[in-house]
PDB file of C-alpha atoms in Angstrom:
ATOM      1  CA  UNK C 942     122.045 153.648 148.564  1.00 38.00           C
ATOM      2  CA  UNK C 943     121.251 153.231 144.944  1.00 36.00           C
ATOM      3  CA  UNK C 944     120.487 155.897 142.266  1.00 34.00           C
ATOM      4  CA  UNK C 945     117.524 156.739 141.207  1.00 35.00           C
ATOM      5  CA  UNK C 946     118.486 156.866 137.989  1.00 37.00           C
ATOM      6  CA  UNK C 947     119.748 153.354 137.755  1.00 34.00           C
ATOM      7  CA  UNK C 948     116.432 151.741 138.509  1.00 35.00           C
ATOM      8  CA  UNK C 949     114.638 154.137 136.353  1.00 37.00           C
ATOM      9  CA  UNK C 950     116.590 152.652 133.074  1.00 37.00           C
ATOM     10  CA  UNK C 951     115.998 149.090 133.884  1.00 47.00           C
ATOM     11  CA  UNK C 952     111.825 149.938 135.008  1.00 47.00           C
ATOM     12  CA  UNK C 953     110.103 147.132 133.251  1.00 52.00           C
ATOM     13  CA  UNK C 954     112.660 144.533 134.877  1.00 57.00           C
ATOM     14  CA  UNK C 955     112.844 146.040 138.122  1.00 58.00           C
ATOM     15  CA  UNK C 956     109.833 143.933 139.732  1.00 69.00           C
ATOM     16  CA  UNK C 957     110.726 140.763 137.710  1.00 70.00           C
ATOM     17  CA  UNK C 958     112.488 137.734 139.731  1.00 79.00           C
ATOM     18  CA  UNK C 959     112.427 135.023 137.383  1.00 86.00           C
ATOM     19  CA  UNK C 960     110.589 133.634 134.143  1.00 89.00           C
ATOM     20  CA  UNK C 961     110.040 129.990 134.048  1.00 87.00           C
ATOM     21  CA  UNK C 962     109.358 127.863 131.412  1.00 89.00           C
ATOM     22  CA  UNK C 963     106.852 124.837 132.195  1.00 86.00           C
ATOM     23  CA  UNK C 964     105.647 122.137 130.356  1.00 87.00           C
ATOM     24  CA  UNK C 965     102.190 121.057 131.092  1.00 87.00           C
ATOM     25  CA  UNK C 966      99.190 118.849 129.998  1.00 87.00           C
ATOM     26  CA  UNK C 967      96.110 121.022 129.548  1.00 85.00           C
ATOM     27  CA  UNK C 968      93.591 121.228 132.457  1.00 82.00           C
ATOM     28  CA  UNK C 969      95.625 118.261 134.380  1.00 81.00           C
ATOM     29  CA  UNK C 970      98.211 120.029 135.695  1.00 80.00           C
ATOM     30  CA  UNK C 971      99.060 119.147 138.945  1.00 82.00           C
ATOM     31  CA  UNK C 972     102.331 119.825 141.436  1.00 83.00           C
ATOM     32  CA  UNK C 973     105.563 117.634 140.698  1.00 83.00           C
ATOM     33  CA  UNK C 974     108.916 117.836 142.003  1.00 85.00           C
ATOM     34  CA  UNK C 975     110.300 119.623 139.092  1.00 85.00           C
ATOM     35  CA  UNK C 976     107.641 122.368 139.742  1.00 84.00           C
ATOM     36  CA  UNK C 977     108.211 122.593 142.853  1.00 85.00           C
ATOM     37  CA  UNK C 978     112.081 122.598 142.479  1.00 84.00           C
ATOM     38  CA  UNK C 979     111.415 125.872 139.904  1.00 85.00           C
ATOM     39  CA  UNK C 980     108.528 127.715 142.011  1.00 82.00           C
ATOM     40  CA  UNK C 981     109.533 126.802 145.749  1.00 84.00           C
ATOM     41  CA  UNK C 982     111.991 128.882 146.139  1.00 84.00           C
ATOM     42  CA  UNK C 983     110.259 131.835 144.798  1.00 85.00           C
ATOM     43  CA  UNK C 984     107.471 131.160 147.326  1.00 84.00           C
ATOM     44  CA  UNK C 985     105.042 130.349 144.750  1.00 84.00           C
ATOM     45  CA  UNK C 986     101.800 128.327 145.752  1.00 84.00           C
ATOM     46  CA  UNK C 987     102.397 125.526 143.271  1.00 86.00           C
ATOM     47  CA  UNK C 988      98.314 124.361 144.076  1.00 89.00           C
ATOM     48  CA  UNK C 989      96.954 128.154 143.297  1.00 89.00           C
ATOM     49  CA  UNK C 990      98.980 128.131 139.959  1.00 88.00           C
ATOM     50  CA  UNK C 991      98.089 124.823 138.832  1.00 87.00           C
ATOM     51  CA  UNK C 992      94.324 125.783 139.225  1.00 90.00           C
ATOM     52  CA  UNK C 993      94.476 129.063 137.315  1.00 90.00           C
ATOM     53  CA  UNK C 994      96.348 126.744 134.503  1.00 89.00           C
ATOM     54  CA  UNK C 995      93.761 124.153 134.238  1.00 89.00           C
ATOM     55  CA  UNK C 996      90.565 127.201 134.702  1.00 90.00           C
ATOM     56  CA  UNK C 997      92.112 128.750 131.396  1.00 89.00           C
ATOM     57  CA  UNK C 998      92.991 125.647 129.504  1.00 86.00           C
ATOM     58  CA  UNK C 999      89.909 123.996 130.709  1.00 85.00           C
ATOM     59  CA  UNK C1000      88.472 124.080 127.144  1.00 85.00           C
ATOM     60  CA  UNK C1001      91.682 121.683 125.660  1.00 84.00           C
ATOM     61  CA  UNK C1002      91.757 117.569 125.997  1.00 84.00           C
ATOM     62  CA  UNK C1003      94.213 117.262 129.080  1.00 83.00           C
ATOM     63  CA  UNK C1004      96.351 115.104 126.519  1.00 84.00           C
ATOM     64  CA  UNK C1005      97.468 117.854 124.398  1.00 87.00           C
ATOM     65  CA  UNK C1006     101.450 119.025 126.137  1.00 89.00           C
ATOM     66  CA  UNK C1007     101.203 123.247 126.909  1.00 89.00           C
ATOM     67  CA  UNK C1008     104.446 125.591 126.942  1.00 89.00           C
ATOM     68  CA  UNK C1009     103.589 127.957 129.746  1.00 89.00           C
ATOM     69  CA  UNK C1010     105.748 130.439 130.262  1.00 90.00           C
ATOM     70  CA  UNK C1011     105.484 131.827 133.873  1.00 90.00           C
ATOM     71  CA  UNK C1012     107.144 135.224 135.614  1.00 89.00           C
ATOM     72  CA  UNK C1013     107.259 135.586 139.181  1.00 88.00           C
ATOM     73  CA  UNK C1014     108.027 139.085 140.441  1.00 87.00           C
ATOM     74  CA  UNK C1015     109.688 139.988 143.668  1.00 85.00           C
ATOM     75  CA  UNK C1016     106.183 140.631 145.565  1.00 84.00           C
ATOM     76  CA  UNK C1017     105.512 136.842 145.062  1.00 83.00           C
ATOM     77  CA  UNK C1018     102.238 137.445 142.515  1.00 85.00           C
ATOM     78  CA  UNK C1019     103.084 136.136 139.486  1.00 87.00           C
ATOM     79  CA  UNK C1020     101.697 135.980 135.472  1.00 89.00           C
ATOM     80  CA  UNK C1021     101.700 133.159 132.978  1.00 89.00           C
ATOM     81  CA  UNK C1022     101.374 133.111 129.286  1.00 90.00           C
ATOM     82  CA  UNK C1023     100.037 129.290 127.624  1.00 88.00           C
ATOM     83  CA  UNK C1024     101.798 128.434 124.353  1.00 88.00           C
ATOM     84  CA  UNK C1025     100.717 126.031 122.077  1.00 88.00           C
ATOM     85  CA  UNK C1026     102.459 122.577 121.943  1.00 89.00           C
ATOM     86  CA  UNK C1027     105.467 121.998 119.993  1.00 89.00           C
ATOM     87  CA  UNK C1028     105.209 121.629 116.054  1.00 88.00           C
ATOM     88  CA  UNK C1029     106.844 118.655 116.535  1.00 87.00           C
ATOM     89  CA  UNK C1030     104.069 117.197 118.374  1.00 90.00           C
ATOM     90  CA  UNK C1031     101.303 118.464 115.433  1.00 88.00           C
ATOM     91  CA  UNK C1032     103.594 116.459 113.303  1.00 86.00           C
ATOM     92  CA  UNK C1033     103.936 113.401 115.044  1.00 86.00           C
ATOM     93  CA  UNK C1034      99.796 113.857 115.531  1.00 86.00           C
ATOM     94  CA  UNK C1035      99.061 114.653 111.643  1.00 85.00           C
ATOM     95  CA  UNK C1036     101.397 111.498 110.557  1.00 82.00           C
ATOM     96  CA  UNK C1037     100.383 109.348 113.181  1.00 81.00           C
ATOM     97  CA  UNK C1038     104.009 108.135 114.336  1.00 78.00           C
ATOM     98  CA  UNK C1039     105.857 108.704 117.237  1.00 77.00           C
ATOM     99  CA  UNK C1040     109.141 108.209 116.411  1.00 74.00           C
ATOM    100  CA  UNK C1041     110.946 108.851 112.544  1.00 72.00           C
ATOM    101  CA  UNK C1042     114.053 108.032 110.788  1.00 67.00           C
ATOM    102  CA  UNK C1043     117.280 108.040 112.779  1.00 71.00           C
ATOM    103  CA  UNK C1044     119.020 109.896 109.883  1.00 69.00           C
ATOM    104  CA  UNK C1045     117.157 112.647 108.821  1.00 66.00           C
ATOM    105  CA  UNK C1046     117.849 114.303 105.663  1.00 64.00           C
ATOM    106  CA  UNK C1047     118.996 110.426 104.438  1.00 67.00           C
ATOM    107  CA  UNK C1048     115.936 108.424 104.968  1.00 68.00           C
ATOM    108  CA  UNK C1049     112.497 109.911 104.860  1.00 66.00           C
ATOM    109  CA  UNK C1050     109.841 107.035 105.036  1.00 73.00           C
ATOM    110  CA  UNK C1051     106.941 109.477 105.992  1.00 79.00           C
ATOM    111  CA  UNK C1052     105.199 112.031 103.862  1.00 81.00           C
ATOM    112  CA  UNK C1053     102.562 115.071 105.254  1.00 84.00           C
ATOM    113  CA  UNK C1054     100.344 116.999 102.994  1.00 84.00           C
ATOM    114  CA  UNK C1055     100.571 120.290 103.207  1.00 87.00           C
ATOM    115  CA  UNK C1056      97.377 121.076 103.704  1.00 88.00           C
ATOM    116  CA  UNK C1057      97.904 119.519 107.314  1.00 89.00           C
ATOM    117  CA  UNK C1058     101.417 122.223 107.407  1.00 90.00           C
ATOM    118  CA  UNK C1059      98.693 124.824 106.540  1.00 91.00           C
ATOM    119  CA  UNK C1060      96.620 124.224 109.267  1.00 90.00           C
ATOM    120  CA  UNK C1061      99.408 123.933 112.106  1.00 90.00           C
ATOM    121  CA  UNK C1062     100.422 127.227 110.836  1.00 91.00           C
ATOM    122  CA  UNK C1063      96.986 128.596 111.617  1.00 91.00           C
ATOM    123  CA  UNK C1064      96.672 127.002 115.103  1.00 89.00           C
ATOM    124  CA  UNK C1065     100.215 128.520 115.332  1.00 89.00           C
ATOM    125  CA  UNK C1066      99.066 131.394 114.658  1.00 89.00           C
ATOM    126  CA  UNK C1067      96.104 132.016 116.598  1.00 87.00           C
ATOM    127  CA  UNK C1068      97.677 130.731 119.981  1.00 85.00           C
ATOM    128  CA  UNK C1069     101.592 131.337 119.812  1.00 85.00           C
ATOM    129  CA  UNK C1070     101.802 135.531 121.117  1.00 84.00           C
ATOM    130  CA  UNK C1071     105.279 135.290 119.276  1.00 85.00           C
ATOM    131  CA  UNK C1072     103.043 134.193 115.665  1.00 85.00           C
ATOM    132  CA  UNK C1073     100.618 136.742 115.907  1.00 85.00           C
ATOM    133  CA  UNK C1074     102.306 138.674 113.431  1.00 88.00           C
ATOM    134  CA  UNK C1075     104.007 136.733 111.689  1.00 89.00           C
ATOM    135  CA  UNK C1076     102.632 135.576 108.343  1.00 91.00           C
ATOM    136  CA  UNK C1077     101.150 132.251 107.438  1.00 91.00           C
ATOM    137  CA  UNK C1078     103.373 131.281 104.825  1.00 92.00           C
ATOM    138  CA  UNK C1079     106.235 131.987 106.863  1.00 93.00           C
ATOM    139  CA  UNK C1080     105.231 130.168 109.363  1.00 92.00           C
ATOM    140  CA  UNK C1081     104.436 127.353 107.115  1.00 91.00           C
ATOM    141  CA  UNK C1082     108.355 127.710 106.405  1.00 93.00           C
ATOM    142  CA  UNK C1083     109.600 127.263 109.463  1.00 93.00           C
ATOM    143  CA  UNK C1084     107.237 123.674 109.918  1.00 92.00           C
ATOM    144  CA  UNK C1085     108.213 122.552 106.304  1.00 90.00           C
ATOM    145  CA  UNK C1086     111.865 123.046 107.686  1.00 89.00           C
ATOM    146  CA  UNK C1087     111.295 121.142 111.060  1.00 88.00           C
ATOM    147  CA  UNK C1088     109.688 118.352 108.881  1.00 86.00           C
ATOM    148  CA  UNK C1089     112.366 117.705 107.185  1.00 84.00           C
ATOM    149  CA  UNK C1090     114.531 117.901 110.369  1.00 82.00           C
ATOM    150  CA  UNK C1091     112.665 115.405 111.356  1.00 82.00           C
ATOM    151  CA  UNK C1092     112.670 113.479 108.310  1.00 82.00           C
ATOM    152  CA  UNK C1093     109.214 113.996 106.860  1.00 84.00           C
ATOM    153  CA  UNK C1094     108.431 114.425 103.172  1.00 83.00           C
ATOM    154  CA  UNK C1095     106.439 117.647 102.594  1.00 84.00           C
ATOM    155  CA  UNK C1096     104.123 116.263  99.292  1.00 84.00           C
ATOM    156  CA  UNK C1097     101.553 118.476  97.487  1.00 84.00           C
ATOM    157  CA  UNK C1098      98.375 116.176  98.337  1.00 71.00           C
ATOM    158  CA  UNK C1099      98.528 113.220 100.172  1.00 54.00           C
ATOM    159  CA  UNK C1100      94.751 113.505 101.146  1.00 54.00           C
ATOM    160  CA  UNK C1101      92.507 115.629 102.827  1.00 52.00           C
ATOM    161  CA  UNK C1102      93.244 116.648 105.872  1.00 49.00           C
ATOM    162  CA  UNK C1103      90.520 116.288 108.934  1.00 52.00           C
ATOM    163  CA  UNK C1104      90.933 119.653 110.233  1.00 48.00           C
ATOM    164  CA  UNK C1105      93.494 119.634 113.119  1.00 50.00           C
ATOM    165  CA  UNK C1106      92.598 121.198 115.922  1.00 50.00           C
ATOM    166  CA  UNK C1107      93.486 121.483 119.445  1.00 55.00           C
ATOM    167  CA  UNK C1108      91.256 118.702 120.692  1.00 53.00           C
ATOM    168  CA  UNK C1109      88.131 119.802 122.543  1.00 53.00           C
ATOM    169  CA  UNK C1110      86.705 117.863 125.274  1.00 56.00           C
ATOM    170  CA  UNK C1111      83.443 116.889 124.467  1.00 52.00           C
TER     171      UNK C1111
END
């Protein structure tokens, strides 16, 4: 038999059987292979989870990628947190590209503005749980640094910036 005492010091991971990151499109998610290759074994009702996904990103064009970051615990119930997309995705959105240079930090054919880093930053903010707290112009850090990762030019003004958003369905 096990002590007492050793499941006491481990409480808040005692019920906990596995996190899971998916990656979903907002209010069309629907049961794949790779989901089911994740949740079946944990005897999670891929269908019932896929519903409660798209009832809470409902609001969101079902084009825009999700990070959802799901825990199963042993008593097969189970709780999911929805992250934002990647920046990488904002950026490739603001610029209107999908691919960039093939040698970043060499080449950089593509400028932003930074009024469009400012207001990934905010959307950052407002739906990332691991931003909350985190201050704006640090956060606008860390996307000027993926931008030029990725091989985008940061410039002062390039023009104004039609307020990005997560896209709404109309």
């Amino acid at each position: 038999p096990r002590s007492t005492q050793s499941r006491s010091s481990a409480a808040s991971d005692v019920y906990k059987r596995q996190v899971i990151n998916l990656r979903m499109l907002a209010s069309a998610a629907k049961p794949n292979p790779k989901m089911g290759q994740a949740l079946g074994p944990l005897g999670l009702n891929m269908m019932q989870i896929c519903k409660e996904v798209n009832a809470a990103t409902g609001h969101i064009r079902p084009d825009v990628p999700l990070r959802i970051t799901l825990t199963a615990y042993i008593d097969r119930t189970y709780s999911f947190m929805i992250k934002p997309p990647p920046t990488s995705w904002f950026i490739k959105k603001a610029v209107g590209r999908e691919k960039f240079t093939e040698y970043p930090g060499h080449f950089q054919n593509v400028a932003i503005s930074i009024q469009y880093i400012y207001e990934i930053a905010k959307i950052k903010q407002e739906m990332d749980p691991h931003h909350k707290f985190v201050s704006l112009e640090n956060i606008c850090k860390m996307i000027v640094s993926q931008c030029s990762t990725m091989g985008v030019v940061v410039t002062p003004i390039l023009q104004q910036p039609e307020m990005i958003k997560i896209p709404v369905k109309n």
